[in-house]
Coordinates of C-alpha atoms and ligand atoms in Angstrom, one line a residue:
M1 CA -4.5 82.0 20.9
T2 CA -6.1 84.2 23.6
S3 CA -9.3 85.0 21.8
P4 CA -10.5 81.7 19.9
I5 CA -11.3 84.9 17.0
P6 CA -8.4 87.2 16.5
F7 CA -10.4 89.7 14.7
P8 CA -13.2 90.9 17.5
S9 CA -14.0 93.8 16.8
R10 CA -15.4 93.0 13.5
I11 CA -17.4 90.2 14.6
W12 CA -19.7 92.1 16.2
Q13 CA -19.4 95.8 14.7
R14 CA -20.0 94.6 10.8
S15 CA -18.5 90.5 14.8
G16 CA -10.5 97.3 -23.9
G17 CA -9.6 97.5 -27.1
S18 CA -11.8 95.7 -29.7
A19 CA -10.4 93.1 -29.4
I20 CA -11.4 92.3 -25.8
L21 CA -14.9 93.5 -26.7
L22 CA -14.9 91.0 -29.0
F23 CA -13.5 88.3 -26.4
T24 CA -15.9 89.8 -24.3
A25 CA -18.8 89.1 -26.5
L26 CA -18.3 85.5 -27.0
L27 CA -17.8 85.0 -23.7
T28 CA -21.0 87.0 -23.0
L29 CA -22.8 84.4 -25.6
S30 CA -21.3 81.4 -24.6
F31 CA -22.3 82.0 -21.1
G32 CA -26.3 81.0 -21.2
G33 CA -25.5 78.7 -23.7
L34 CA -22.9 75.9 -21.8
L35 CA -24.2 76.6 -18.5
A36 CA -27.2 75.3 -19.7
T37 CA -25.9 72.1 -20.4
P38 CA -26.0 69.4 -17.3
R39 CA -22.6 69.9 -15.6
V40 CA -22.5 66.0 -15.6
A41 CA -23.9 63.1 -17.9
T42 CA -26.0 62.0 -15.5
A43 CA -28.7 61.4 -13.7
Q44 CA -27.1 64.3 -10.7
A45 CA -27.2 67.3 -13.1
Q46 CA -26.8 70.6 -11.7
T47 CA -29.7 72.3 -10.9
S48 CA -27.6 75.7 -10.5
S49 CA -26.1 75.5 -13.5
A50 CA -28.9 76.5 -15.0
T51 CA -29.8 80.6 -14.7
S52 CA -32.8 82.4 -14.8
P53 CA -33.9 85.9 -13.9
S54 CA -36.3 84.1 -11.4
D55 CA -34.1 81.5 -10.7
P56 CA -30.7 82.6 -10.2
W57 CA -28.1 80.3 -10.1
W58 CA -26.2 82.3 -7.2
K59 CA -29.3 81.1 -5.3
H60 CA -28.8 77.5 -4.8
A61 CA -24.7 77.9 -5.6
V62 CA -22.3 77.0 -3.4
V63 CA -19.7 79.4 -3.1
Y64 CA -15.7 78.1 -2.3
E65 CA -13.3 81.2 -1.4
I66 CA -9.8 81.2 -2.3
Y67 CA -6.9 82.3 -0.8
P68 CA -4.6 82.8 -3.4
R69 CA -1.6 82.7 -2.0
S70 CA -2.3 79.1 -0.4
Y71 CA -4.6 77.4 -2.9
Q72 CA -2.4 76.2 -5.3
D73 CA 2.1 76.8 -6.5
S74 CA 2.0 76.3 -10.4
N75 CA 5.7 77.8 -10.7
G76 CA 7.4 76.2 -7.8
D77 CA 8.5 80.0 -6.4
G78 CA 6.0 79.0 -2.2
I79 CA 3.2 80.9 -3.4
G80 CA 0.2 79.7 -4.5
D81 CA -1.0 81.6 -8.5
L82 CA -3.6 81.9 -10.7
N83 CA -2.5 79.0 -12.8
G84 CA -1.9 76.8 -9.9
I85 CA -6.2 77.1 -9.5
T86 CA -7.0 76.7 -12.9
S87 CA -5.1 73.4 -12.7
R88 CA -7.5 72.7 -9.7
L89 CA -11.1 73.6 -11.5
G90 CA -11.9 70.0 -12.0
Y91 CA -11.2 68.7 -8.4
L92 CA -14.0 71.6 -7.9
Q93 CA -15.7 70.8 -10.4
S94 CA -16.1 67.2 -8.6
L95 CA -17.1 69.3 -4.9
G96 CA -20.2 70.4 -7.0
V97 CA -18.8 74.1 -6.5
D98 CA -20.7 76.8 -8.7
A99 CA -18.6 79.7 -7.9
I100 CA -15.0 80.5 -6.4
W101 CA -14.4 83.9 -5.0
I102 CA -10.6 84.6 -5.1
A103 CA -9.5 86.9 -2.4
P104 CA -7.6 89.6 -3.7
M105 CA -5.1 89.1 -6.9
Y106 CA -4.6 92.1 -8.6
P107 CA -1.2 94.1 -7.9
S108 CA -0.5 95.2 -4.1
P109 CA 2.1 95.6 -2.3
Q110 CA 1.1 92.9 0.1
V111 CA 1.3 94.6 3.5
D112 CA -2.4 93.1 3.8
F113 CA -2.4 90.4 2.0
G114 CA -3.9 91.8 -2.0
Y115 CA -6.3 94.0 0.6
D116 CA -4.3 96.9 -0.1
I117 CA -4.4 97.2 -3.8
S118 CA -2.0 99.3 -5.7
N119 CA -3.5 98.7 -9.2
Y120 CA -7.2 97.0 -10.2
E121 CA -7.0 96.1 -13.4
T122 CA -4.8 93.5 -13.6
A123 CA -3.0 91.0 -11.9
D124 CA -0.6 90.8 -9.5
P125 CA 2.7 89.6 -11.4
Q126 CA 3.4 87.3 -8.2
Y127 CA 0.2 85.4 -9.1
G128 CA 0.5 85.7 -13.0
T129 CA -0.9 88.4 -15.4
L130 CA -4.3 89.4 -17.0
A131 CA -3.4 86.5 -19.5
D132 CA -3.9 84.1 -17.1
M133 CA -7.0 85.2 -15.2
D134 CA -8.7 85.1 -18.8
H135 CA -7.8 81.6 -19.2
L136 CA -8.7 81.6 -15.8
I137 CA -12.4 82.6 -16.6
A138 CA -12.2 81.4 -19.7
E139 CA -11.3 77.0 -17.8
G140 CA -13.8 78.3 -15.1
K141 CA -16.4 78.3 -17.8
T142 CA -15.6 74.4 -18.8
H143 CA -15.8 73.5 -15.6
H144 CA -19.1 75.4 -14.8
V145 CA -17.4 77.1 -12.2
R146 CA -17.9 81.1 -12.2
I147 CA -15.5 83.3 -11.1
L148 CA -16.2 86.1 -8.7
L149 CA -13.5 88.6 -7.5
D150 CA -13.0 90.4 -4.5
M151 CA -13.6 93.8 -5.0
V152 CA -12.0 96.7 -1.9
L153 CA -13.9 99.7 -2.0
N154 CA -13.7 101.0 0.8
H155 CA -9.2 101.9 0.5
T156 CA -6.7 101.5 -1.8
S157 CA -3.4 100.9 -1.3
D158 CA -0.7 104.1 -0.4
K159 CA 0.9 103.2 -3.1
H160 CA -2.3 103.5 -5.7
Q161 CA -1.3 106.5 -7.9
W162 CA -4.7 107.9 -6.9
F163 CA -3.3 107.8 -3.7
I164 CA 0.2 109.2 -4.2
E165 CA -0.7 112.1 -6.2
A166 CA -3.0 112.7 -3.6
S167 CA -0.8 113.3 -0.6
S168 CA 1.5 115.3 -2.7
S169 CA -0.3 118.8 -2.3
R170 CA -3.4 119.9 -1.2
T171 CA -4.2 121.1 -4.7
N172 CA -4.0 117.7 -6.7
P173 CA -6.8 116.9 -8.5
K174 CA -6.3 113.6 -6.9
H175 CA -6.1 114.8 -2.9
N176 CA -10.3 115.2 -2.1
W177 CA -10.2 111.6 -3.1
Y178 CA -9.2 110.6 0.0
C179 CA -10.2 111.9 3.4
W180 CA -8.1 114.7 4.6
N181 CA -8.5 116.5 7.9
D182 CA -6.1 119.4 9.2
G183 CA -6.6 117.7 13.2
K184 CA -6.7 120.0 15.7
P185 CA -4.0 121.8 17.9
A186 CA -2.2 119.7 20.0
N187 CA -3.0 121.9 23.4
A188 CA -6.7 122.3 23.0
P189 CA -9.0 121.4 25.6
G190 CA -10.2 117.3 25.7
V191 CA -7.0 116.2 24.0
T192 CA -6.6 113.0 25.9
A193 CA -2.6 111.7 26.1
Y194 CA -3.8 109.0 23.8
Q195 CA -4.5 111.4 20.8
K196 CA -1.0 113.3 21.9
R197 CA 0.6 110.1 20.6
F198 CA -0.1 111.2 17.5
E199 CA 1.0 114.6 17.4
H200 CA 3.4 115.7 14.6
D201 CA 4.0 119.6 13.9
G202 CA 1.6 120.6 17.3
R203 CA -1.7 118.5 15.6
V204 CA -3.0 116.1 16.4
P205 CA -6.2 113.3 14.8
P206 CA -9.1 114.9 14.8
N207 CA -11.0 112.3 17.0
N208 CA -10.7 109.5 18.6
W209 CA -10.8 106.9 16.2
V210 CA -9.2 103.7 15.7
S211 CA -7.8 101.8 13.8
D212 CA -9.1 98.4 13.1
F213 CA -5.3 96.7 13.3
G214 CA -4.8 99.2 16.1
G215 CA -3.2 103.0 16.4
S216 CA -5.0 105.9 15.6
A217 CA -6.9 105.7 12.9
W218 CA -5.5 109.2 11.2
Q219 CA -1.8 108.8 9.4
W220 CA -0.3 112.5 9.0
V221 CA 1.3 113.2 5.9
P222 CA 4.0 116.4 6.0
A223 CA 3.8 116.9 2.6
V224 CA -0.2 118.1 2.8
H225 CA 0.3 119.4 6.2
Q226 CA -2.6 117.2 6.7
F227 CA -4.0 113.6 8.6
Y228 CA -6.0 110.7 6.3
Y229 CA -8.2 108.1 7.6
H230 CA -7.6 104.7 7.2
E231 CA -9.9 102.2 8.7
F232 CA -7.8 99.5 8.4
Y233 CA -3.3 99.5 8.1
K234 CA -1.7 102.4 7.4
Q235 CA -1.0 101.7 4.6
Q236 CA -4.7 101.7 3.6
P237 CA -5.8 104.7 2.9
D238 CA -9.7 105.3 2.9
L239 CA -11.6 106.6 0.2
N240 CA -13.7 109.6 0.5
W241 CA -17.1 108.5 -1.0
R242 CA -18.5 111.3 -0.7
N243 CA -16.7 112.3 -3.5
P244 CA -18.9 111.2 -6.7
A245 CA -15.5 110.8 -8.8
V246 CA -14.2 107.7 -6.5
E247 CA -17.7 106.0 -7.2
K248 CA -16.9 106.3 -11.0
A249 CA -13.7 105.0 -11.0
M250 CA -14.7 102.3 -8.5
F251 CA -17.8 101.5 -10.7
G252 CA -15.3 102.0 -13.6
A253 CA -12.8 99.1 -11.9
M254 CA -15.6 96.7 -11.1
Q255 CA -17.0 97.3 -15.3
F256 CA -13.2 96.1 -16.4
W257 CA -13.8 92.7 -14.6
L258 CA -17.7 92.6 -15.5
D259 CA -16.8 93.0 -19.0
R260 CA -13.7 90.7 -19.2
G261 CA -16.4 87.7 -17.6
V262 CA -16.5 87.8 -14.0
A263 CA -20.2 86.1 -12.6
G264 CA -20.4 88.8 -9.8
F265 CA -18.0 90.8 -6.2
R266 CA -17.1 90.4 -3.0
L267 CA -17.5 93.4 -1.6
D268 CA -14.6 93.4 0.8
A269 CA -15.8 95.6 3.8
I270 CA -18.7 97.0 2.5
P271 CA -20.5 98.8 5.4
N272 CA -17.1 100.8 5.7
L273 CA -17.6 103.4 3.4
F274 CA -19.1 106.8 5.1
E275 CA -17.8 108.1 7.8
D276 CA -19.8 110.9 10.4
P277 CA -19.2 114.3 8.5
Q278 CA -19.0 115.5 11.3
L279 CA -16.2 113.6 12.9
R280 CA -17.9 113.1 16.0
D281 CA -16.1 111.0 18.4
N282 CA -16.9 107.3 19.2
P283 CA -18.3 106.1 22.0
V284 CA -16.1 105.2 24.4
L285 CA -16.3 101.3 25.6
G286 CA -13.0 101.4 29.0
D287 CA -10.2 98.8 28.8
T288 CA -8.0 98.4 25.9
N289 CA -7.7 96.0 22.8
A290 CA -5.4 93.5 21.8
Q291 CA -3.1 96.1 20.2
G292 CA -3.1 98.5 23.5
D293 CA -5.5 100.8 22.0
P294 CA -8.9 102.2 24.4
K295 CA -12.1 99.8 23.1
V296 CA -14.4 102.7 21.2
S297 CA -17.3 101.0 19.5
D298 CA -18.1 101.7 15.6
I299 CA -21.1 104.2 15.6
Y300 CA -19.7 106.5 13.3
T301 CA -17.2 104.6 11.2
N302 CA -19.1 101.7 10.3
N303 CA -22.7 101.0 8.2
L304 CA -23.7 104.6 7.9
P305 CA -26.5 104.7 5.8
E306 CA -25.6 106.8 3.2
V307 CA -24.1 104.0 1.9
H308 CA -27.1 102.1 0.3
D309 CA -27.4 104.7 -2.0
V310 CA -24.0 103.2 -3.4
I311 CA -25.3 100.3 -3.3
R312 CA -28.3 100.7 -5.1
R313 CA -26.6 102.4 -7.9
M314 CA -24.4 99.3 -7.7
R315 CA -26.7 96.7 -8.1
A316 CA -28.5 98.8 -11.4
M317 CA -25.2 99.1 -12.8
V318 CA -23.9 94.9 -12.3
A319 CA -27.7 94.5 -13.4
K320 CA -26.6 95.6 -17.2
Y321 CA -24.7 92.7 -17.5
P322 CA -26.5 89.0 -18.8
G323 CA -26.1 86.2 -16.7
N324 CA -27.2 87.0 -13.3
R325 CA -23.9 88.6 -12.0
V326 CA -24.1 88.3 -8.4
L327 CA -22.8 90.9 -5.5
I328 CA -22.0 89.4 -2.2
G329 CA -21.2 91.2 0.9
E330 CA -18.4 91.1 3.8
T331 CA -21.2 92.3 6.0
Y332 CA -20.9 91.4 10.0
L333 CA -23.6 93.3 11.8
P334 CA -25.7 93.4 14.7
N335 CA -28.9 92.2 14.2
T336 CA -31.0 90.5 10.9
A337 CA -32.7 93.7 10.7
E338 CA -29.8 95.0 9.4
L339 CA -28.9 92.4 7.6
D340 CA -32.0 93.1 6.1
K341 CA -31.5 96.7 5.1
W342 CA -28.5 95.3 2.8
Y343 CA -31.0 93.3 0.5
G344 CA -32.8 97.0 0.6
G345 CA -35.8 95.0 2.3
T346 CA -39.2 95.4 0.4
A347 CA -37.5 96.6 -2.3
H348 CA -34.9 93.9 -3.4
N349 CA -32.7 96.4 -4.6
E350 CA -29.1 96.0 -3.2
L351 CA -27.1 93.7 -2.9
Q352 CA -28.2 90.1 -4.1
L353 CA -26.4 88.3 -1.3
P354 CA -25.2 90.0 1.8
M355 CA -23.5 87.5 4.4
D356 CA -25.2 86.1 7.2
M357 CA -22.4 86.3 10.0
L358 CA -25.0 85.6 13.1
I359 CA -25.2 81.9 12.0
G360 CA -21.8 81.3 11.7
F361 CA -19.5 83.9 13.4
H362 CA -21.7 84.3 17.0
G363 CA -18.4 86.0 18.8
D364 CA -18.7 85.5 22.4
H365 CA -20.8 82.3 22.6
D366 CA -19.2 80.3 19.3
K367 CA -20.1 76.8 20.3
L368 CA -22.7 74.4 19.8
N369 CA -26.0 76.0 20.7
A370 CA -29.0 73.8 19.3
A371 CA -31.4 77.1 20.2
A372 CA -29.1 79.9 19.1
F373 CA -28.8 78.2 15.8
R374 CA -32.5 77.5 15.2
Q375 CA -33.0 81.1 16.2
H376 CA -30.5 82.2 13.8
I377 CA -31.7 80.2 10.9
E378 CA -35.7 80.5 11.1
E379 CA -35.0 84.5 11.5
V380 CA -32.6 84.9 8.7
E381 CA -35.1 82.7 6.4
T382 CA -38.4 85.1 7.1
Q383 CA -37.3 88.4 8.6
I384 CA -35.7 89.2 4.9
H385 CA -38.5 89.9 3.0
G386 CA -38.6 86.3 0.9
S387 CA -34.4 87.8 -0.5
Q388 CA -32.0 84.9 -0.4
P389 CA -29.8 84.1 2.5
L390 CA -26.0 83.5 2.6
I391 CA -24.6 81.1 5.2
V392 CA -21.0 81.0 5.8
F393 CA -19.1 79.1 8.9
D394 CA -15.3 80.1 7.9
N395 CA -13.1 82.5 5.7
H396 CA -9.5 84.0 6.3
D397 CA -10.1 86.2 9.2
N398 CA -11.3 83.9 11.4
V399 CA -9.8 81.0 13.4
R400 CA -11.6 78.0 11.1
A401 CA -14.9 76.8 12.2
I402 CA -13.7 73.4 13.3
D403 CA -11.4 75.1 15.9
R404 CA -13.8 77.2 17.8
Y405 CA -16.9 75.2 17.4
G406 CA -14.5 71.6 17.6
D407 CA -14.2 69.8 21.6
G408 CA -10.3 68.8 20.8
V409 CA -11.9 64.8 20.6
H410 CA -15.0 65.2 18.1
D411 CA -13.8 67.5 15.3
D412 CA -14.3 65.5 12.3
Q413 CA -17.8 64.7 13.2
I414 CA -18.6 68.0 14.6
N415 CA -17.3 70.0 11.4
K416 CA -20.2 67.4 9.9
V417 CA -22.3 69.0 11.7
L418 CA -21.3 72.3 10.2
A419 CA -21.3 71.0 6.5
T420 CA -25.1 69.9 7.7
M421 CA -26.6 73.4 8.5
L422 CA -24.6 74.7 6.0
F423 CA -26.2 72.9 3.1
T424 CA -29.3 71.5 4.1
T425 CA -31.4 75.0 4.1
K426 CA -32.3 76.8 1.0
A427 CA -29.5 79.0 2.2
T428 CA -26.5 79.9 -1.0
S429 CA -23.5 78.2 0.7
L430 CA -20.2 80.0 1.7
M431 CA -16.9 77.6 2.1
Y432 CA -13.2 78.4 2.5
Y433 CA -11.3 76.3 1.0
G434 CA -9.5 73.5 3.4
E435 CA -12.7 73.0 5.5
E436 CA -14.0 70.3 3.1
I437 CA -11.0 68.5 4.4
G438 CA -11.3 69.6 8.2
M439 CA -8.2 71.4 8.0
H440 CA -7.2 73.3 11.0
T441 CA -5.9 76.5 12.5
T442 CA -2.3 76.4 12.4
T443 CA -1.1 79.5 14.6
P444 CA 2.2 80.3 14.9
T445 CA 3.9 79.9 17.7
R446 CA 6.7 82.1 17.9
R447 CA 5.9 86.1 16.5
E448 CA 9.3 86.4 14.3
D449 CA 7.1 83.9 12.2
V450 CA 4.2 86.1 12.1
K451 CA 3.5 87.2 8.4
D452 CA -0.2 88.6 9.1
P453 CA 0.8 92.5 10.5
I454 CA -1.7 92.5 13.2
G455 CA -0.7 89.3 14.6
I456 CA 3.1 91.4 15.2
T457 CA 2.1 94.2 16.6
G458 CA -0.6 92.5 19.0
W459 CA 1.6 89.5 20.0
P460 CA 0.8 88.0 22.4
K461 CA -2.9 88.8 22.5
E462 CA -3.3 88.7 18.9
K463 CA -1.4 86.3 16.9
G464 CA -2.6 87.2 13.5
R465 CA -4.8 85.8 10.9
D466 CA -1.8 83.4 9.6
G467 CA -3.2 80.2 11.2
E468 CA -6.4 80.5 9.1
R469 CA -4.6 81.1 6.0
T470 CA -1.7 77.8 5.6
P471 CA -1.1 76.0 2.1
M472 CA -4.8 74.1 1.0
Q473 CA -3.2 70.4 2.2
W474 CA -4.0 68.4 -1.1
T475 CA -1.3 65.4 -0.4
A476 CA 0.4 63.7 2.2
G477 CA 3.7 63.7 0.4
P478 CA 6.2 66.9 0.1
Q479 CA 4.3 70.4 1.1
A480 CA 0.8 68.6 0.9
G481 CA 1.1 69.2 -2.6
F482 CA 0.8 72.4 -2.7
S483 CA 4.5 73.3 -3.8
T484 CA 7.6 71.7 -5.0
N485 CA 9.6 74.1 -2.7
S486 CA 10.5 73.2 0.3
H487 CA 10.1 77.1 1.6
T488 CA 6.4 77.6 1.0
W489 CA 4.9 81.4 2.1
L490 CA 3.2 80.4 5.1
P491 CA 3.9 76.7 6.8
I492 CA 3.1 73.1 5.7
P493 CA 0.8 72.6 8.9
P494 CA 2.6 68.3 10.1
S495 CA -1.5 67.7 9.8
H496 CA -1.2 67.5 5.9
K497 CA -0.4 64.0 6.4
T498 CA -3.8 62.5 7.5
I499 CA -6.0 65.9 6.4
N500 CA -5.4 65.9 2.8
V501 CA -7.9 65.9 -0.5
A502 CA -6.0 62.1 -1.2
V503 CA -6.5 59.9 1.4
E504 CA -9.9 61.7 2.3
S505 CA -10.8 60.2 -1.7
K506 CA -10.2 57.3 -0.1
D507 CA -12.3 57.4 2.5
S508 CA -16.1 57.0 2.3
N509 CA -16.6 58.6 5.7
S510 CA -14.1 61.4 5.8
E511 CA -15.3 65.0 5.8
L512 CA -14.6 65.5 2.9
E513 CA -16.7 62.4 0.8
W514 CA -19.4 64.2 3.6
F515 CA -19.4 67.4 2.2
K516 CA -19.8 66.2 -1.6
Q517 CA -22.2 63.9 -0.6
L518 CA -24.6 67.0 0.7
V519 CA -23.8 69.1 -2.1
A520 CA -24.9 66.4 -4.9
L521 CA -28.0 65.7 -2.7
R522 CA -28.9 69.3 -2.4
R523 CA -28.4 69.3 -6.2
D524 CA -30.8 66.7 -6.8
L525 CA -33.5 67.5 -4.0
P526 CA -35.9 70.4 -4.6
A527 CA -37.1 70.4 -1.2
L528 CA -32.9 71.0 0.2
H529 CA -32.5 73.8 -2.2
S530 CA -35.5 75.3 -2.2
G531 CA -37.8 74.0 0.4
H532 CA -39.8 75.8 3.1
I533 CA -38.0 75.3 6.5
T534 CA -40.3 74.3 9.6
M535 CA -38.1 74.0 12.9
L536 CA -38.6 70.1 15.0
D537 CA -38.5 69.3 18.8
T538 CA -37.9 73.4 19.6
S539 CA -37.7 72.5 23.0
N540 CA -34.4 70.1 22.8
P541 CA -31.6 72.0 24.0
D542 CA -29.1 69.0 22.5
V543 CA -30.8 68.0 18.8
L544 CA -31.6 70.8 15.8
S545 CA -34.3 69.8 13.9
Y546 CA -36.1 70.9 11.3
V547 CA -38.0 69.9 8.2
L548 CA -37.6 71.1 4.7
S549 CA -40.9 71.4 2.1
T550 CA -41.6 73.0 -1.0
G551 CA -45.4 71.7 -1.2
T552 CA -45.1 68.8 -3.2
G553 CA -42.6 66.0 -4.0
P554 CA -40.6 65.0 -1.1
A555 CA -40.1 66.6 2.5
V556 CA -36.9 66.5 4.0
V557 CA -35.9 65.7 8.1
V558 CA -32.6 67.0 8.9
A559 CA -31.3 66.5 12.7
M560 CA -27.9 66.3 14.1
N561 CA -27.1 65.7 17.9
F562 CA -25.0 68.6 19.1
T563 CA -23.7 66.8 21.9
A564 CA -21.1 64.3 23.3
T565 CA -23.4 61.7 24.6
P566 CA -26.5 59.6 22.5
K567 CA -30.0 61.2 22.1
T568 CA -33.3 59.9 21.6
I569 CA -35.6 62.2 19.3
T570 CA -39.0 62.0 18.5
L571 CA -39.9 64.3 15.4
N572 CA -43.6 65.4 15.2
L573 CA -44.4 67.1 11.2
A574 CA -47.6 68.1 12.6
G575 CA -47.7 71.8 12.3
S576 CA -45.3 71.2 9.6
G577 CA -47.3 70.8 6.5
V578 CA -45.5 68.0 5.4
K579 CA -47.7 64.7 5.4
G580 CA -45.9 61.0 5.5
K581 CA -44.2 59.3 8.9
T582 CA -42.0 56.7 6.8
V583 CA -39.2 57.7 6.4
K584 CA -35.7 56.4 4.3
T585 CA -32.5 57.9 5.2
L586 CA -30.6 60.0 2.5
A587 CA -27.5 60.4 4.2
A588 CA -26.1 59.8 7.9
D589 CA -22.9 60.0 9.0
D590 CA -22.8 57.2 11.3
A591 CA -24.3 53.3 9.9
S592 CA -26.4 52.7 13.1
L593 CA -28.9 55.8 11.2
K594 CA -29.0 54.0 7.6
S595 CA -31.7 51.6 7.9
T596 CA -34.0 54.0 10.2
T597 CA -37.3 54.6 9.0
T598 CA -39.6 56.1 11.3
L599 CA -39.2 59.3 13.3
K600 CA -39.8 58.1 16.1
N601 CA -37.7 57.0 18.8
V602 CA -34.5 57.5 17.0
T603 CA -30.8 57.2 18.8
L604 CA -28.5 60.0 17.2
P605 CA -25.1 59.1 18.5
P606 CA -22.1 61.6 19.9
F607 CA -22.8 65.2 16.9
A608 CA -24.5 62.8 14.1
S609 CA -25.8 64.3 11.1
W610 CA -28.9 62.2 9.6
V611 CA -30.8 63.8 6.5
A612 CA -33.9 61.6 5.4
S613 CA -36.8 62.0 2.9
V614 CA -40.7 61.8 4.4
Q615 CA -42.6 59.9 2.4
Ligands
GLC1 C1 -11.5 92.4 5.1 C2 -10.7 91.3 4.6 C3 -9.5 91.0 5.0 C4 -8.8 92.5 5.3 C5 -9.7 93.6 5.5 C6 -9.3 95.3 4.9 O1 -12.3 92.3 6.4 O2 -11.6 90.3 5.0 O3 -9.1 90.0 5.3 O4 -7.6 92.7 5.9 O5 -10.7 93.8 5.1 O6 -9.5 95.2 3.8
CA2 CA1 3.4 80.5 -7.8

């Protein structure tokens, strides 16, 4: 892959019936009761399973993203499915996962592998049935794993009934549910050669807006003699959020699932709902992108202020449901001040958890840079008016973090360093399947093998997102235990022989065990899941260290060596308000650190992670 991140433009610029009602009522009633019982009948009771308005479950949660095509195939067709996910709830529970976010599992032509939805109110037959979804939600409750769905509000599939109607005639009542424009004459002044490439019947798109996935963002429909706007593939027409009927229909789709007992949503491409009503050209940045289109900024197509009104109404709608349902946002934003707006600033009335993409997706400086992490972590902890940060390093759109931050030699330790940052601040943690075992990105080497359309049109500069979507590696056996079918939708990476759940469960030094250990620690220690953070040794360019304290109970010190050479540190707690000088190691990925008792002259081996309590 020429660019370490296959999604560069995103990184910075954004980077029923009575029976059902009864069923829902039962689910809702059982929610509080079940979840108030300790998850494990040991000292490891999960603090995060309890929920109350002042201390909602999602505040200390570990959220785990599942790409349903790739998690577990239950019926041998080579494609993951809902019953496959249900069969793995025991594993997820043992990992300490509080909620899973399932990438779109709704009916879809699968152009964008589910992000092109043709019906919001059931499951795609290749993943299962609505009954399977209900079963997953119910079984999730037994395992104390909440279900979050991916809600795609910006666009539908072009095969959705709404769009089929909308594109049939200008007078169809659904026409105005999408964003139409007559375009302008191809010979109008200022029309560029690029725009002329998209000429139809003497007309060209109204402006220079480029689709994130290549080509003009405007697509011609002869039947209505107009262009429609699509931020993503042309099979993903943008909905017109200036039409109140759209909001009503989409909120209805959300209520359909809230009524069935889902714990909330991850809102896809949420800053993209509105475009400039004057359709002004986006500023031209010069040069062309991997798809061969002129690079343009997205000031008129992304993060427009109007979106916040919708989000406030959505928050109020969701708040009517019991059990602290949560709204998580896919919010690639330029800075923390913009992120704060997505919480509603001081009003705290928008998303509970817009994702902080500044920590885990640094864009062009994806490396283990202690100063950058120190600054970003401190910023999100202190500059969002007391809201709850959400930290994430990995998802289905980007090269896996282990490959972005890894050096090819110490990847396992570096993956542990990333996990340490993910689980040792009070931020809610969002992880991606496979991250816990150190799965690598396996990018196709031949264009003919690529499944993600942007990797076909962008080849070889852009090889698409297949690499980070390969099947989950469960065992060293056939198809990594993912499927009984020797033909899986994406190939099984050869690395499954050594990188898999079965092998790593038996190795106390594995990445999987490190993840489990940290998640368990954080569940048990208030300082780790709710503590105030103070950065330590702040001029150290090589070691990131901080102390976490709630003011009562033991404080926790965390230190990570970001380099391939041993580093000796002395940590001074003066200024943090934490008293105590003796320490006791809680977790260390190197045996040499296990007997450390002081904060003076502690030597951290290459890429070591160390977590200790202060007495
Ligand atoms: C989001 C999804 C991505 C999808 C796009 C369009 O960025 O994460 O996978 O292609 O939206 O829906
Ligand atoms: Ca299947």
